[in-house]
JSON list of C-alpha atoms and ligand atoms in Angstrom, two decimals:
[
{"chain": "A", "resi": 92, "resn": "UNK", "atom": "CA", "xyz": [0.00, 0.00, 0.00]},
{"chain": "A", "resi": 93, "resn": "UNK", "atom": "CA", "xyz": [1.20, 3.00, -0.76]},
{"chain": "A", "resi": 94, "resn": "UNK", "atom": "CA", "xyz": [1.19, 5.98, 2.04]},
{"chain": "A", "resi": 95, "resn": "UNK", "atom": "CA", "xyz": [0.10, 9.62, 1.86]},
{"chain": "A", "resi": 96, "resn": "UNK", "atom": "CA", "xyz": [2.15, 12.13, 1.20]},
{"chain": "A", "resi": 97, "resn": "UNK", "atom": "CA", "xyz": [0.45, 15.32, 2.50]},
{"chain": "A", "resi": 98, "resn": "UNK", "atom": "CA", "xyz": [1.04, 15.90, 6.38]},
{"chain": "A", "resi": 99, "resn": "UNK", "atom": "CA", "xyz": [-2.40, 16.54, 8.08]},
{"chain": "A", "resi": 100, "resn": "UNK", "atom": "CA", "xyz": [-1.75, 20.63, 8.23]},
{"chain": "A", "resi": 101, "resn": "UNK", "atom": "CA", "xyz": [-1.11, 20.02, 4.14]},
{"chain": "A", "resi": 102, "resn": "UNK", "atom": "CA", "xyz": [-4.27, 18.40, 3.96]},
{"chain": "A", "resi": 103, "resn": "UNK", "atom": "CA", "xyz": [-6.30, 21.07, 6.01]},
{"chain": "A", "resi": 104, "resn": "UNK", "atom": "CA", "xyz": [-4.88, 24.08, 4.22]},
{"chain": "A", "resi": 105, "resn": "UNK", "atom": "CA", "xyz": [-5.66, 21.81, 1.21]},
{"chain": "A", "resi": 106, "resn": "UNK", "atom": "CA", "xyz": [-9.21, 20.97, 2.13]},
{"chain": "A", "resi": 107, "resn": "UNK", "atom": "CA", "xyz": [-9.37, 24.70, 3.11]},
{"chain": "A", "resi": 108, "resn": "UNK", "atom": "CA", "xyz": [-8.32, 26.25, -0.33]},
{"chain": "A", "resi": 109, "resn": "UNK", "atom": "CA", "xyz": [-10.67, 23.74, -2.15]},
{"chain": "A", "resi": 110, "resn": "UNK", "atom": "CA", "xyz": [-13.73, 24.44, -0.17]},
{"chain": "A", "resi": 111, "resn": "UNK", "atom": "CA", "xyz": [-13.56, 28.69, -0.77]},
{"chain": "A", "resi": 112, "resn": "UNK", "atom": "CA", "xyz": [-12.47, 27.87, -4.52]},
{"chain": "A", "resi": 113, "resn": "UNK", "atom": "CA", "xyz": [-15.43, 25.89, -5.21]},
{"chain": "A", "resi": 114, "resn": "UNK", "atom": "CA", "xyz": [-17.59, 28.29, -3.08]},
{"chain": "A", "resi": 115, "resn": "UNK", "atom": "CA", "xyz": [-16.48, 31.46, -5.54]},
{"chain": "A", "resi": 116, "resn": "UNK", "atom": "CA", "xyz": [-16.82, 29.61, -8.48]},
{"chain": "A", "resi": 117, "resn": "UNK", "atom": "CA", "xyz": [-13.11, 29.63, -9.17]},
{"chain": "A", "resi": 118, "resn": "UNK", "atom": "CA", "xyz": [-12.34, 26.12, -9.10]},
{"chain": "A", "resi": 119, "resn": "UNK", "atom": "CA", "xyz": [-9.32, 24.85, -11.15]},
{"chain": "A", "resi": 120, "resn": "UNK", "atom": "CA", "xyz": [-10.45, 23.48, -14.65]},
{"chain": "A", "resi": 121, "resn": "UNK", "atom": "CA", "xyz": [-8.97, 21.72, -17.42]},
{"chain": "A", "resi": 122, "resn": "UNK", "atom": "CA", "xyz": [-10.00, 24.90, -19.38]},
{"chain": "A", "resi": 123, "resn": "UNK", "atom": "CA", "xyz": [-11.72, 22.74, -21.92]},
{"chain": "A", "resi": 124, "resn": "UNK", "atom": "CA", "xyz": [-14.14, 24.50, -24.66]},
{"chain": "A", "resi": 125, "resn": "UNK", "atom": "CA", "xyz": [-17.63, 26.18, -23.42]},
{"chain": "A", "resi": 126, "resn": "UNK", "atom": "CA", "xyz": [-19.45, 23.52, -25.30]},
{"chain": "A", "resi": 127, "resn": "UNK", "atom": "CA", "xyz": [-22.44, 26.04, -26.22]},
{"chain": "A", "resi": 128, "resn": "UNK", "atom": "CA", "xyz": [-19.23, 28.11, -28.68]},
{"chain": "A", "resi": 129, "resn": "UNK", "atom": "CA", "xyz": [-20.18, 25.98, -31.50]},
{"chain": "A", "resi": 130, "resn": "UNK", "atom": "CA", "xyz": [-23.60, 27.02, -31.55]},
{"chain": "A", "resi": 131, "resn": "UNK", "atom": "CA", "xyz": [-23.69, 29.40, -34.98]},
{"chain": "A", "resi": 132, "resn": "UNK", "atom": "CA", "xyz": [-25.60, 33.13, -33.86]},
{"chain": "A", "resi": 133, "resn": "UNK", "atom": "CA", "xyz": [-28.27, 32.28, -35.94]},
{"chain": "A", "resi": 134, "resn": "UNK", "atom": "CA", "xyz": [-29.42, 29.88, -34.15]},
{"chain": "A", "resi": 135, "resn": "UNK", "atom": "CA", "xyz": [-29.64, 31.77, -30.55]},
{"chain": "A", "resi": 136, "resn": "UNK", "atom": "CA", "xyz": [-33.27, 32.10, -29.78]},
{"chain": "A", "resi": 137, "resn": "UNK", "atom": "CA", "xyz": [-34.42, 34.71, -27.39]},
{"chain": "A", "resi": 138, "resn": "UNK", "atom": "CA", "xyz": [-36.05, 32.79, -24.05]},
{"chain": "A", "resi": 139, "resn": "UNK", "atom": "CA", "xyz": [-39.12, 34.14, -23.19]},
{"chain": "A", "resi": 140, "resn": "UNK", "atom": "CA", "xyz": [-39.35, 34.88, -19.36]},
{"chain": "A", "resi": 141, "resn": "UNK", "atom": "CA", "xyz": [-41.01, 31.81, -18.59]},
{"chain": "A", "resi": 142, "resn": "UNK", "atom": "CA", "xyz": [-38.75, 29.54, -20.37]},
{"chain": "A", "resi": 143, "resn": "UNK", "atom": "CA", "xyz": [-35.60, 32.13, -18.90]},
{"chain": "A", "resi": 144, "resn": "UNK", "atom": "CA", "xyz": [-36.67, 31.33, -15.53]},
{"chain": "A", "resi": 145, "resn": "UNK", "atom": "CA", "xyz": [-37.21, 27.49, -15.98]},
{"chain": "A", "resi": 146, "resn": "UNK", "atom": "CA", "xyz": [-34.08, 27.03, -17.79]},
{"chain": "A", "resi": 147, "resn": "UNK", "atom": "CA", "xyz": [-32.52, 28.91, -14.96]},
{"chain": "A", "resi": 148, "resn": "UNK", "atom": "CA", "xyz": [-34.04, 27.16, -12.32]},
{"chain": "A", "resi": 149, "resn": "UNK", "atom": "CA", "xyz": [-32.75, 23.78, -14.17]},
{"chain": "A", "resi": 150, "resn": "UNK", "atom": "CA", "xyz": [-29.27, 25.04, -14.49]},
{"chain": "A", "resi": 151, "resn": "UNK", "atom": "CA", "xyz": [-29.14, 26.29, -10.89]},
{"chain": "A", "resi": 152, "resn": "UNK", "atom": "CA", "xyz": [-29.46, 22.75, -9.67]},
{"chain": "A", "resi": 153, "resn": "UNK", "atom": "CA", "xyz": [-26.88, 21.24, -11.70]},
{"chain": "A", "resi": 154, "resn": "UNK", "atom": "CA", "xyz": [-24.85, 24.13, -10.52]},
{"chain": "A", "resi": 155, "resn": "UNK", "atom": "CA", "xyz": [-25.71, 23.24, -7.08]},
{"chain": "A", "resi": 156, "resn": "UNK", "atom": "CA", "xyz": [-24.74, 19.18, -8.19]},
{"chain": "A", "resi": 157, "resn": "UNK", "atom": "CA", "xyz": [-21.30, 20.16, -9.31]},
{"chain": "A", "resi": 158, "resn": "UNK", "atom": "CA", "xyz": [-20.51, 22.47, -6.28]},
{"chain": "A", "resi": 159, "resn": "UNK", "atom": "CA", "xyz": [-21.42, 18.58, -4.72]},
{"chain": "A", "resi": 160, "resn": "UNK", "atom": "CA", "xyz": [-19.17, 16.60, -6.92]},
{"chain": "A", "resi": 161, "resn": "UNK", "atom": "CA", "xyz": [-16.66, 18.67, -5.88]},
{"chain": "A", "resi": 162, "resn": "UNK", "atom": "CA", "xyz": [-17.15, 18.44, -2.50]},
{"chain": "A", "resi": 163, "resn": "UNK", "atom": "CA", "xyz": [-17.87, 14.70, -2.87]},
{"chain": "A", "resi": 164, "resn": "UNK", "atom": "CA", "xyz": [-14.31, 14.26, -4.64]},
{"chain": "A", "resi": 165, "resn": "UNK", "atom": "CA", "xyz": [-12.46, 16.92, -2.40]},
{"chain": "A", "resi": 166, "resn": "UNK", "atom": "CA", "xyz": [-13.71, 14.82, 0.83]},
{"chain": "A", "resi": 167, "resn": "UNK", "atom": "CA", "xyz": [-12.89, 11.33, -0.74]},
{"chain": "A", "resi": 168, "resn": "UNK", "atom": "CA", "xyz": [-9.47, 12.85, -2.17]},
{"chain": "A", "resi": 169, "resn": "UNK", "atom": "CA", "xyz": [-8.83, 14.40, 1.80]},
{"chain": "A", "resi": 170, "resn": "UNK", "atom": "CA", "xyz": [-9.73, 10.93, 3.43]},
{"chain": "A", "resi": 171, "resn": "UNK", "atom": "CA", "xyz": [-8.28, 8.21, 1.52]},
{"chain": "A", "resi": 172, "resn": "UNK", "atom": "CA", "xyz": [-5.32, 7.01, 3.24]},
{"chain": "A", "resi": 173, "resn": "UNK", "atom": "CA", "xyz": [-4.21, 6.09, -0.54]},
{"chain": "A", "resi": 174, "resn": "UNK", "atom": "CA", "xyz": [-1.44, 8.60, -2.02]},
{"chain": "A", "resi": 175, "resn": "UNK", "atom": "CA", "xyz": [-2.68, 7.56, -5.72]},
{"chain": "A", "resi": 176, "resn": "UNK", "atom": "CA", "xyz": [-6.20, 7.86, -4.77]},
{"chain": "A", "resi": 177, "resn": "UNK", "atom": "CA", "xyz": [-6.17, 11.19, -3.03]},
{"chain": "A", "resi": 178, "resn": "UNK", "atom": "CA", "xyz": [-4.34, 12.28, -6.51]},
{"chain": "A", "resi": 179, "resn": "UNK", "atom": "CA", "xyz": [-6.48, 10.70, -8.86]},
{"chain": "A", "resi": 180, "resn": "UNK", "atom": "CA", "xyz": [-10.15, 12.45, -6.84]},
{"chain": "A", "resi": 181, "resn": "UNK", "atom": "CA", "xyz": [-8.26, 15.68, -6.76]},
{"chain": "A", "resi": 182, "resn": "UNK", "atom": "CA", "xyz": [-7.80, 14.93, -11.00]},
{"chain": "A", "resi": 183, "resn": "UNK", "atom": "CA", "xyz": [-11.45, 14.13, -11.05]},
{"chain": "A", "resi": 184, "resn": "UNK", "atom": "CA", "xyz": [-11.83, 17.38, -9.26]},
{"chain": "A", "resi": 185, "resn": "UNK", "atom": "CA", "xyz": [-10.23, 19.53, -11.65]},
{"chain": "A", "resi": 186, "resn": "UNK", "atom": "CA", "xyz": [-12.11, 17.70, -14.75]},
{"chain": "A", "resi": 187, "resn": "UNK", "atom": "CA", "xyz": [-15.37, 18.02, -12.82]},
{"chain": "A", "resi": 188, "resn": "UNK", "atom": "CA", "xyz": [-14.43, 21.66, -12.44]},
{"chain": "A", "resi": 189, "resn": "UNK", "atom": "CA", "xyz": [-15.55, 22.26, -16.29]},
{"chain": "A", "resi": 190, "resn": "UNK", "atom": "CA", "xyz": [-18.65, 21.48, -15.68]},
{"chain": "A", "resi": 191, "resn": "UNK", "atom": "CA", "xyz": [-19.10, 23.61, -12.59]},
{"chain": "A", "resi": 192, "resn": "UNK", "atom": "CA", "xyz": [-17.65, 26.32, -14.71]},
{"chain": "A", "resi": 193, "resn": "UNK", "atom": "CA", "xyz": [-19.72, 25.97, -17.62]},
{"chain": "A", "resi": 194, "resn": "UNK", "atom": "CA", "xyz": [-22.81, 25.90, -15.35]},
{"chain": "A", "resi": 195, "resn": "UNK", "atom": "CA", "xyz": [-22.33, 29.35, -14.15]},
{"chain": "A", "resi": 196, "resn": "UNK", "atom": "CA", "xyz": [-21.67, 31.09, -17.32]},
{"chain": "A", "resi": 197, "resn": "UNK", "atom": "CA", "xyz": [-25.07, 29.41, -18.34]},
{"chain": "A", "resi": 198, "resn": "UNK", "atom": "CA", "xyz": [-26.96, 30.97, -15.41]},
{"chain": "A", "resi": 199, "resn": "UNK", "atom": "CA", "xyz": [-24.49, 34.47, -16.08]},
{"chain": "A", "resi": 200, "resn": "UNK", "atom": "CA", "xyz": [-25.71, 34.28, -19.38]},
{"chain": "A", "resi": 201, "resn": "UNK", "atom": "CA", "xyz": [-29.27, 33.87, -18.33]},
{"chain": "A", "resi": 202, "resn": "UNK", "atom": "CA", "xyz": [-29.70, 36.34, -15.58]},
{"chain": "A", "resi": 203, "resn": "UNK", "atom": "CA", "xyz": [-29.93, 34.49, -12.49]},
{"chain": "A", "resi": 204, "resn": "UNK", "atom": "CA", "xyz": [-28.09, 33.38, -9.29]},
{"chain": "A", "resi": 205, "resn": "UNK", "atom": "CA", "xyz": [-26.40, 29.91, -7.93]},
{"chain": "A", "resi": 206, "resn": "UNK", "atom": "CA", "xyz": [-27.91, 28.43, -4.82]},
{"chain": "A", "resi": 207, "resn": "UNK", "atom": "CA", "xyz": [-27.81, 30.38, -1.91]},
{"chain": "A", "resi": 208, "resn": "UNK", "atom": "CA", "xyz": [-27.63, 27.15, -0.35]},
{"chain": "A", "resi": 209, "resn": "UNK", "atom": "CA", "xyz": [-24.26, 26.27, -1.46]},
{"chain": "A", "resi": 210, "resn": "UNK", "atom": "CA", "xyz": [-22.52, 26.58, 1.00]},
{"chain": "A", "resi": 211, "resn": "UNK", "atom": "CA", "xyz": [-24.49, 23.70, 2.69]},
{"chain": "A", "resi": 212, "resn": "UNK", "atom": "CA", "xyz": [-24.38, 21.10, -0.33]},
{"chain": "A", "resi": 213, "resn": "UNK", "atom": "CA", "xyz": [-20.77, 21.56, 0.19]},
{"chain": "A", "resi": 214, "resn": "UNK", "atom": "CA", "xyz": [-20.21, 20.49, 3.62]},
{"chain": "A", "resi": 215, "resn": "UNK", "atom": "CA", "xyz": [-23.01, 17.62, 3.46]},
{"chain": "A", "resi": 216, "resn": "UNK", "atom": "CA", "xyz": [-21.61, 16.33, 0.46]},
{"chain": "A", "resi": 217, "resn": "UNK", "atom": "CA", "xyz": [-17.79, 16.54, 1.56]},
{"chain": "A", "resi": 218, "resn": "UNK", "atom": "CA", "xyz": [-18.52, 14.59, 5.00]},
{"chain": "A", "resi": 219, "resn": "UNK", "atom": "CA", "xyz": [-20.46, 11.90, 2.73]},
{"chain": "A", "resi": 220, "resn": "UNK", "atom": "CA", "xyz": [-17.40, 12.06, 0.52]},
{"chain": "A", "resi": 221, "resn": "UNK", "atom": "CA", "xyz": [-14.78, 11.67, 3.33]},
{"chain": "A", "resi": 222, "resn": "UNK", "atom": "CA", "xyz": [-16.75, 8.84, 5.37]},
{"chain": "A", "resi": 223, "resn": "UNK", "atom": "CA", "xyz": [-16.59, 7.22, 1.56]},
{"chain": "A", "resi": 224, "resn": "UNK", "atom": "CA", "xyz": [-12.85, 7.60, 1.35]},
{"chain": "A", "resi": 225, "resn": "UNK", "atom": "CA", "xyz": [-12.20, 6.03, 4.75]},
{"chain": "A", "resi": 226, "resn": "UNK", "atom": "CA", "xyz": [-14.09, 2.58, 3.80]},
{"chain": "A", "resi": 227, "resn": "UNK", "atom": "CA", "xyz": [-11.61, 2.06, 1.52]},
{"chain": "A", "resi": 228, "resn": "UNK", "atom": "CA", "xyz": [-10.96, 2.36, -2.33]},
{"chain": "A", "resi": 229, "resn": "UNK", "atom": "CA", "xyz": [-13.35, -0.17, -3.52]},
{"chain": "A", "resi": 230, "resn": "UNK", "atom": "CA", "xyz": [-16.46, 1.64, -2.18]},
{"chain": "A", "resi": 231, "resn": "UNK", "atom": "CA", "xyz": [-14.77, 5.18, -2.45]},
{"chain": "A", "resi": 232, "resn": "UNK", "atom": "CA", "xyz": [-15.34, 3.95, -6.56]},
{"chain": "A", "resi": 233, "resn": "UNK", "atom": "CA", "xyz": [-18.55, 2.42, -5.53]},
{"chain": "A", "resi": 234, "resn": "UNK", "atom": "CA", "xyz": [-19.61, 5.57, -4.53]},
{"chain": "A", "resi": 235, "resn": "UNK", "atom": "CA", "xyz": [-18.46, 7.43, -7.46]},
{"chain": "A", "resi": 236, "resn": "UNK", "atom": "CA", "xyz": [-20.17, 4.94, -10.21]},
{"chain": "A", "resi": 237, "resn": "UNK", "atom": "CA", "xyz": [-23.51, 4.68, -8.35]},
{"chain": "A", "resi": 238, "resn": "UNK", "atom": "CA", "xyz": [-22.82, 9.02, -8.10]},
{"chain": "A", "resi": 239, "resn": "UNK", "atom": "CA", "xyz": [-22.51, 9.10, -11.86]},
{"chain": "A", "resi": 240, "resn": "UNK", "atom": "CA", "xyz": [-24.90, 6.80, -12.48]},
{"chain": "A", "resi": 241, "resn": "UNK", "atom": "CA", "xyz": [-27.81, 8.81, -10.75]},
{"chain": "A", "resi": 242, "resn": "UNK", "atom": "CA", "xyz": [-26.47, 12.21, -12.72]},
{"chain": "A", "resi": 243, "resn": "UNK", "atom": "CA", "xyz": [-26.80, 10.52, -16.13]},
{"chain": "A", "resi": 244, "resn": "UNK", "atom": "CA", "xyz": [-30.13, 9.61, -15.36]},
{"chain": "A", "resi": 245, "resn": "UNK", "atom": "CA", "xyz": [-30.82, 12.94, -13.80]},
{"chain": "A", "resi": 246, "resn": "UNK", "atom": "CA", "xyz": [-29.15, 15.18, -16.69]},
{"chain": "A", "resi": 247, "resn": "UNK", "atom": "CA", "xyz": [-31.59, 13.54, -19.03]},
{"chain": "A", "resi": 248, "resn": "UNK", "atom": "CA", "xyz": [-34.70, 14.37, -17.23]},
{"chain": "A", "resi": 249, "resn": "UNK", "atom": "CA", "xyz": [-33.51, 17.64, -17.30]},
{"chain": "A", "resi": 250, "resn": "UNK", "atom": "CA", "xyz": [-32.77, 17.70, -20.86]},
{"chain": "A", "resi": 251, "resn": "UNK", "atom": "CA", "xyz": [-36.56, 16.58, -21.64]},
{"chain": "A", "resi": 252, "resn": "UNK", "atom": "CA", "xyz": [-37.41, 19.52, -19.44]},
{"chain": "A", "resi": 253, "resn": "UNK", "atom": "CA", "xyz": [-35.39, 22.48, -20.55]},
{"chain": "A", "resi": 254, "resn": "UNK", "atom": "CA", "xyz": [-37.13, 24.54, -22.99]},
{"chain": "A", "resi": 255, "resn": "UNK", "atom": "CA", "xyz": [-36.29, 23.18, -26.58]},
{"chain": "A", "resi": 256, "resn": "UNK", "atom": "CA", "xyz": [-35.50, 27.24, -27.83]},
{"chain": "A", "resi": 257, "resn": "UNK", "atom": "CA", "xyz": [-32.67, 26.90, -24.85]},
{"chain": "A", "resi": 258, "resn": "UNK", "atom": "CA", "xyz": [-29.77, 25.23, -27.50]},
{"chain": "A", "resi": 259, "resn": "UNK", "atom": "CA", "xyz": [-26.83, 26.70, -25.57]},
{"chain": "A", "resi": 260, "resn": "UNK", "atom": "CA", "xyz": [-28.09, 24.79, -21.92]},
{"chain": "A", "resi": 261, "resn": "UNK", "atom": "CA", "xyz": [-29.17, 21.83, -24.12]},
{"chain": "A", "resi": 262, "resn": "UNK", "atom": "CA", "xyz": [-25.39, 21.55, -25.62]},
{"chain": "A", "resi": 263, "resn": "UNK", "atom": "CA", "xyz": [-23.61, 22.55, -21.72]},
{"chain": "A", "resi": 264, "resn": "UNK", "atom": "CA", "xyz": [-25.84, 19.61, -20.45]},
{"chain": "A", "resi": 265, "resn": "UNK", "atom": "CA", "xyz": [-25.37, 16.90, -23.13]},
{"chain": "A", "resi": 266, "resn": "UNK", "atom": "CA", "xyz": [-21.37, 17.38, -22.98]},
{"chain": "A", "resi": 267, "resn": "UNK", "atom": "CA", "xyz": [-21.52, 17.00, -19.22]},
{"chain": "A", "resi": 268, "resn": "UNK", "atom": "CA", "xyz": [-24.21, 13.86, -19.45]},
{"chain": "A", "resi": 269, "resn": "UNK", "atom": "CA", "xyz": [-21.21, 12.24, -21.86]},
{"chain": "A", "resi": 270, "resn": "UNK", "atom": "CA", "xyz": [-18.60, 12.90, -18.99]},
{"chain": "A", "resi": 271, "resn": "UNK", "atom": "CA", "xyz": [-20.38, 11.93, -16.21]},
{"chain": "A", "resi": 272, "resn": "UNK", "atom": "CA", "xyz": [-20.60, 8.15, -18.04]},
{"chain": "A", "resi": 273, "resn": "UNK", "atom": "CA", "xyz": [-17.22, 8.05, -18.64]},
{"chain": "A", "resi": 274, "resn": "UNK", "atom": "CA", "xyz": [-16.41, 9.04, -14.85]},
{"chain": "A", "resi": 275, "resn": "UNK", "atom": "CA", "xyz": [-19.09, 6.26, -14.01]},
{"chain": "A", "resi": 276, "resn": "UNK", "atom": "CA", "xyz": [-17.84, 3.16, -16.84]},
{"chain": "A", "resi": 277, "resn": "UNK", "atom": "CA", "xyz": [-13.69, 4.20, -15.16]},
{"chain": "A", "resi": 278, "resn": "UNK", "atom": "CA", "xyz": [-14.96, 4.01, -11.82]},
{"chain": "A", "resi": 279, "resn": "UNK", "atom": "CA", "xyz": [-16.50, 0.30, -12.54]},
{"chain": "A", "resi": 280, "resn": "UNK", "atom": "CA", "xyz": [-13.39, -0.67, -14.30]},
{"chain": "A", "resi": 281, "resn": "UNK", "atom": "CA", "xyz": [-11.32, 0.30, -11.99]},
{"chain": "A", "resi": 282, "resn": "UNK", "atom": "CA", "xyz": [-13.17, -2.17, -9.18]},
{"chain": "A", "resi": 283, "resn": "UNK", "atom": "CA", "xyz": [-15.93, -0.14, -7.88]},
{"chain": "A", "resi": 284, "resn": "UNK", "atom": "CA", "xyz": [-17.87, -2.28, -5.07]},
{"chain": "A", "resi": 285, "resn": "UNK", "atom": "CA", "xyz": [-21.88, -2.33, -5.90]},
{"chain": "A", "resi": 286, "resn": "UNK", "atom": "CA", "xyz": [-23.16, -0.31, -2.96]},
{"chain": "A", "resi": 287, "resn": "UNK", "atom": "CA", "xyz": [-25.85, -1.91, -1.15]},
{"chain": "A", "resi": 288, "resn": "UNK", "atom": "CA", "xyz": [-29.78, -0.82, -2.23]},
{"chain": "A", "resi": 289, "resn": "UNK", "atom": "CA", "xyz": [-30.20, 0.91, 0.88]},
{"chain": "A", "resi": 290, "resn": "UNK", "atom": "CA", "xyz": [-27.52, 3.12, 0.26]},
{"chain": "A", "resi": 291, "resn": "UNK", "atom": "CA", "xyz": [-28.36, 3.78, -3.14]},
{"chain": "A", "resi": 292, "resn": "UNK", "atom": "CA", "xyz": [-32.03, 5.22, -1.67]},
{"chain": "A", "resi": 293, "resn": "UNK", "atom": "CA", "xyz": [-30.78, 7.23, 0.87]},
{"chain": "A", "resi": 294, "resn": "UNK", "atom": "CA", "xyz": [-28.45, 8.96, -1.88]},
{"chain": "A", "resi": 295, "resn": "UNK", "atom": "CA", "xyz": [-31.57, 8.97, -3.97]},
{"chain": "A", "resi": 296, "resn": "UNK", "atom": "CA", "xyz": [-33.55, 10.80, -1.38]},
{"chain": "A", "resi": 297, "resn": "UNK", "atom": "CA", "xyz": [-30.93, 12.96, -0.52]},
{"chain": "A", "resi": 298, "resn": "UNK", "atom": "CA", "xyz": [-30.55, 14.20, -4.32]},
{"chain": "A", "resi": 299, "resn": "UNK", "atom": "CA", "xyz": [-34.18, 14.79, -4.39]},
{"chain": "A", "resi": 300, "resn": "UNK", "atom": "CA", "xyz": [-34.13, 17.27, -1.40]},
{"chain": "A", "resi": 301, "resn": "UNK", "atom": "CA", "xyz": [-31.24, 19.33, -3.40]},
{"chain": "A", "resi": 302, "resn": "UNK", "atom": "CA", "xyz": [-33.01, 19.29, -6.51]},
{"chain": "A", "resi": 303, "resn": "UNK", "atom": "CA", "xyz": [-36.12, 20.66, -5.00]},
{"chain": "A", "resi": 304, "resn": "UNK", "atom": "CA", "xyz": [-34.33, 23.45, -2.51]},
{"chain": "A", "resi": 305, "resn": "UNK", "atom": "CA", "xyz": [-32.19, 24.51, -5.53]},
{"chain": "A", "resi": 306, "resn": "UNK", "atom": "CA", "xyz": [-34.78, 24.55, -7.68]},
{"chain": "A", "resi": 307, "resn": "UNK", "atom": "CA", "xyz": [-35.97, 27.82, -5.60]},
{"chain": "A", "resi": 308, "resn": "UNK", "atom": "CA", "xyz": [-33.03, 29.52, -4.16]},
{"chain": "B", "resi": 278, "resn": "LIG", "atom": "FE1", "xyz": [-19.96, 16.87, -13.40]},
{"chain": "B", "resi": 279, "resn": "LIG", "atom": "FE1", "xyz": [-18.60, 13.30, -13.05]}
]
């Protein structure tokens, strides 16, 4: 086994840093392409204010679920007792930090606010992320591919529900849906444990409650 190299003070400045980053949107990326660029002008629509405000409603939740997957990650990366392990969630961080990125410009771009309640995803999220990184590596990737899992089958609700005239959220979210089953397909390979039903409810349930808080504020 191999043994950490970050000293406990390392790993609270660390866990420090990370936690105001994510919280001021300025997370490290990997600086990859806005995905709605591509999108010729002529085919921007202008949202009506009903479909502005439901499209930003949609987008402030899976704002509010990336602030988590940080978190999630950050936690798993802080506990793991593996050096490779706390590198590779702290990678996953970074990648995951394009999507958190792209998911504010979207609500920027359409006139609205992140969850006030961020602040509170974050530190739920990171202890369920930590407790996951001290069972071990197996279920630390069980977590993340039953994680992924859930936000593939949550980003495509939310693509049925977006307003069609939205292109530009339609592209962000399809682009993240593709990532998220790549993060979910490496996690199995890599020896995820299957997480036991009643775990996979709970994280359900708990998902739910964010979706519907976020939804508001
Ligand atoms: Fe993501
Ligand atoms: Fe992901």
């Amino acid at each position: 086994m191999t043994h950490a190299r970050y000293s406990w003070t390392d790993k609270l400045c660390l866990g420090i840093d990370q936690a105001v980053r994510a919280l001021a949107d300025n997370v490290k990326t990997t600086s990859r392409p806005y995905p709605a660029d591509t999108l010729p002008k002529s085919e921007l629509a202008i949202l009506d204010p009903t479909q502005q405000k439901q499209a930003a409603a949609l987008m402030r939740i899976n704002h509010a679920g990336e602030i988590c997957a940080q978190a999630l990650y950050h936690g798993q990366g802080l506990a793991s007792r593996n050096y490779h392990v706390q590198e590779k969630m702290r990678e996953a961080a970074i990648e995951e930090g394009d999507h958190l990125a792209w998911c504010k410009r979207r609500l920027d771009d359409l006139g609205s606010h992140t969850s006030y309640l961020n602040p509170l995803w974050y530190s739920g999220s990171f202890m369920i992320g930590a407790l996951a990184g001290l069972l071990g590596d197996r279920w630390s990737l069980g977590f993340v591919a039953e994680t992924e899992c859930q936000v593939v089958n949550h980003l495509q609700n939310h693509l049925q529900a977006l307003p069609a005239e939205d292109k530009q959220s339609h592209l962000v979210l399809q682009q993240m849906q593709q990532d998220e089953a790549q993060h979910r397909d490496s996690a199995i390979q890599s020896g995820a444990q299957e997480l036991p039903g009643w775990v996979k409810k709970l994280m359900t349930l708990t998902s739910k409650i964010m979706v519907k808080c976020a939804y508001w504020i």
